Coordinates of C-alpha atoms in Angstrom, one line a residue:
M95 CA 159.3 -1.3 -61.1
L96 CA 161.2 1.7 -59.7
Q97 CA 160.4 3.3 -56.4
P98 CA 158.2 6.4 -57.3
R99 CA 160.2 9.6 -56.8
G100 CA 159.8 13.3 -57.6
K101 CA 156.6 15.3 -58.1
V102 CA 153.4 13.5 -59.0
V103 CA 151.9 14.0 -62.5
E104 CA 148.3 14.5 -63.3
I105 CA 146.8 13.0 -66.5
I106 CA 143.8 14.7 -68.1
A107 CA 142.4 13.5 -71.5
F108 CA 139.8 15.1 -73.8
V109 CA 138.1 12.7 -76.2
D110 CA 135.7 13.2 -79.0
A111 CA 134.4 11.2 -82.0
D112 CA 133.1 12.5 -85.3
H113 CA 130.3 10.1 -86.2
A114 CA 130.5 8.8 -89.9
G115 CA 132.9 11.7 -90.8
D116 CA 134.5 9.8 -93.7
R117 CA 132.1 10.3 -96.6
V118 CA 133.4 7.3 -98.5
T119 CA 133.5 4.6 -95.8
R120 CA 131.3 6.3 -93.2
R121 CA 133.9 5.5 -90.5
S122 CA 134.1 7.8 -87.5
R123 CA 137.2 9.7 -86.5
T124 CA 138.6 9.6 -82.9
G125 CA 140.3 12.7 -81.5
V126 CA 142.2 12.5 -78.2
L127 CA 144.2 15.2 -76.5
I128 CA 146.0 14.0 -73.4
Y129 CA 147.8 16.3 -70.9
I130 CA 150.5 15.1 -68.7
N131 CA 150.6 18.0 -66.2
R132 CA 150.5 20.8 -68.8
S133 CA 152.2 19.0 -71.7
P134 CA 149.8 18.0 -74.5
I135 CA 149.9 14.8 -76.5
R136 CA 147.5 14.6 -79.4
F137 CA 146.1 11.7 -81.3
S138 CA 143.6 11.5 -84.2
K139 CA 142.7 8.3 -86.0
R140 CA 140.0 6.8 -88.2
Q141 CA 138.1 4.1 -86.3
N142 CA 138.4 0.5 -87.5
S143 CA 134.7 -0.3 -87.5
V144 CA 131.6 1.4 -88.9
E145 CA 129.3 2.5 -86.1
T146 CA 125.6 3.0 -86.6
S147 CA 125.2 5.7 -83.9
T148 CA 127.0 8.6 -82.3
F149 CA 126.7 6.6 -79.0
G150 CA 128.7 3.7 -80.5
S151 CA 131.4 5.9 -82.1
E152 CA 131.9 7.8 -78.8
F153 CA 132.2 4.5 -76.9
V154 CA 134.8 3.2 -79.3
A155 CA 136.7 6.5 -78.9
L156 CA 136.5 6.1 -75.1
K157 CA 137.9 2.6 -75.4
I158 CA 140.8 3.9 -77.5
V159 CA 141.6 6.6 -74.9
T160 CA 141.4 4.1 -72.1
E161 CA 143.9 1.8 -73.8
M162 CA 146.2 4.8 -74.4
I163 CA 146.0 5.9 -70.7
Q164 CA 146.6 2.3 -69.5
G165 CA 149.8 2.2 -71.6
L166 CA 150.9 5.7 -70.6
Q167 CA 150.4 5.0 -66.8
Y168 CA 152.4 1.7 -67.1
K169 CA 155.3 3.5 -68.8
L170 CA 155.3 6.3 -66.2
C171 CA 155.2 3.8 -63.4
M172 CA 158.1 1.8 -64.9
M173 CA 160.2 5.0 -65.1
G174 CA 159.4 5.7 -61.4
I175 CA 157.2 8.7 -62.0
P176 CA 154.3 8.9 -59.4
I177 CA 150.8 9.4 -60.8
D178 CA 148.2 11.5 -59.0
G179 CA 145.1 9.2 -58.8
P180 CA 143.0 8.1 -61.7
A181 CA 143.3 9.9 -65.1
K182 CA 140.5 12.3 -65.8
V183 CA 138.8 11.7 -69.1
L184 CA 136.5 14.4 -70.4
C185 CA 133.8 13.4 -73.0
D186 CA 131.1 15.6 -74.6
N187 CA 128.4 12.9 -74.8
M188 CA 126.3 12.9 -71.6
L189 CA 124.7 9.5 -72.3
V190 CA 128.2 7.8 -72.6
V191 CA 129.3 9.5 -69.4
Y192 CA 126.2 8.3 -67.6
N193 CA 126.5 4.7 -68.9
T194 CA 130.2 4.4 -67.8
T195 CA 129.8 6.0 -64.4
A196 CA 126.4 4.9 -63.0
P197 CA 126.6 1.4 -61.5
E198 CA 122.9 0.7 -62.2
S199 CA 123.4 1.4 -66.0
V200 CA 122.8 -1.6 -68.3
L201 CA 123.8 -1.5 -71.9
K202 CA 121.2 -3.2 -74.2
K203 CA 123.1 -2.8 -77.5
K204 CA 125.1 -5.9 -78.1
S205 CA 127.2 -4.2 -80.8
N206 CA 128.7 -1.8 -78.3
A207 CA 129.1 -4.3 -75.4
I208 CA 132.9 -4.9 -75.8
A209 CA 133.8 -1.2 -75.6
Y210 CA 131.2 -0.7 -72.8
H211 CA 132.6 -3.5 -70.6
F212 CA 136.2 -2.6 -71.2
V213 CA 135.7 1.0 -70.2
R214 CA 133.5 0.1 -67.2
E215 CA 136.2 -2.2 -65.9
Y216 CA 138.8 0.5 -65.9
V217 CA 136.4 2.9 -64.2
A218 CA 135.7 0.3 -61.5
M219 CA 139.5 -0.2 -61.0
K220 CA 139.9 3.5 -60.6
V221 CA 142.4 3.8 -63.5
I222 CA 140.2 6.4 -65.1
K223 CA 137.5 8.8 -64.0
I224 CA 135.0 10.0 -66.7
A225 CA 133.3 13.4 -66.6
Y226 CA 131.2 15.5 -68.9
E227 CA 132.8 18.3 -70.9
P228 CA 130.5 20.5 -73.0
S229 CA 131.2 20.4 -76.7
E230 CA 132.0 24.1 -76.9
S231 CA 134.9 23.6 -74.5
N232 CA 136.0 20.1 -75.5
L233 CA 139.6 20.6 -76.8
A234 CA 139.5 17.3 -78.8
D235 CA 136.9 18.8 -81.1
I236 CA 139.7 20.4 -83.1
L237 CA 141.0 16.9 -84.0
T238 CA 137.6 15.7 -85.3
K239 CA 135.6 18.5 -86.7
V240 CA 136.1 21.5 -89.0
Q241 CA 135.5 24.8 -87.1
T242 CA 135.3 28.4 -88.2
G243 CA 138.3 30.7 -87.8
P244 CA 137.4 32.3 -84.5
V245 CA 136.3 29.1 -82.9
R246 CA 139.4 27.3 -84.0
Q247 CA 141.6 30.1 -82.8
A248 CA 140.0 30.0 -79.3
I249 CA 140.5 26.2 -79.1
I250 CA 144.2 26.5 -80.1
Q251 CA 144.6 29.3 -77.5
S252 CA 143.2 27.0 -74.8
I253 CA 145.4 24.1 -75.9
L254 CA 148.6 26.2 -75.8
W255 CA 147.6 28.1 -72.6

């Protein structure tokens, strides 16, 4: 690994899931918008599993963004680019944010346990820090949902600054 040099970079990620958005298979769609400083990286993908709840699809989306951030941080470190603390992940589901950040939280749904423990492990290692972002200002919504013209235009303006 190279010695970190230069200015530190900040990683911020917006994540969202569209529960059962595919009308044929009822699979959810994950939308991720990652900023490295002010440079956006977008990602949208249909999830591999059918989730029975919004909570489950949001947790799978959070697991996907955690894996992406882990790989991104590794690549930046290998290039000698210093990273400014944990990556900030913004999610619009308050229950998911609470379950990943509160130490006393216990997940009782066995079907979501793998994504739950994976994300909690990275929060505990201080690789990511999860916070709530209201759905109206979550920039990843443009990758998962259809919006009206003015709403879509406002989100695009926010993405492009």
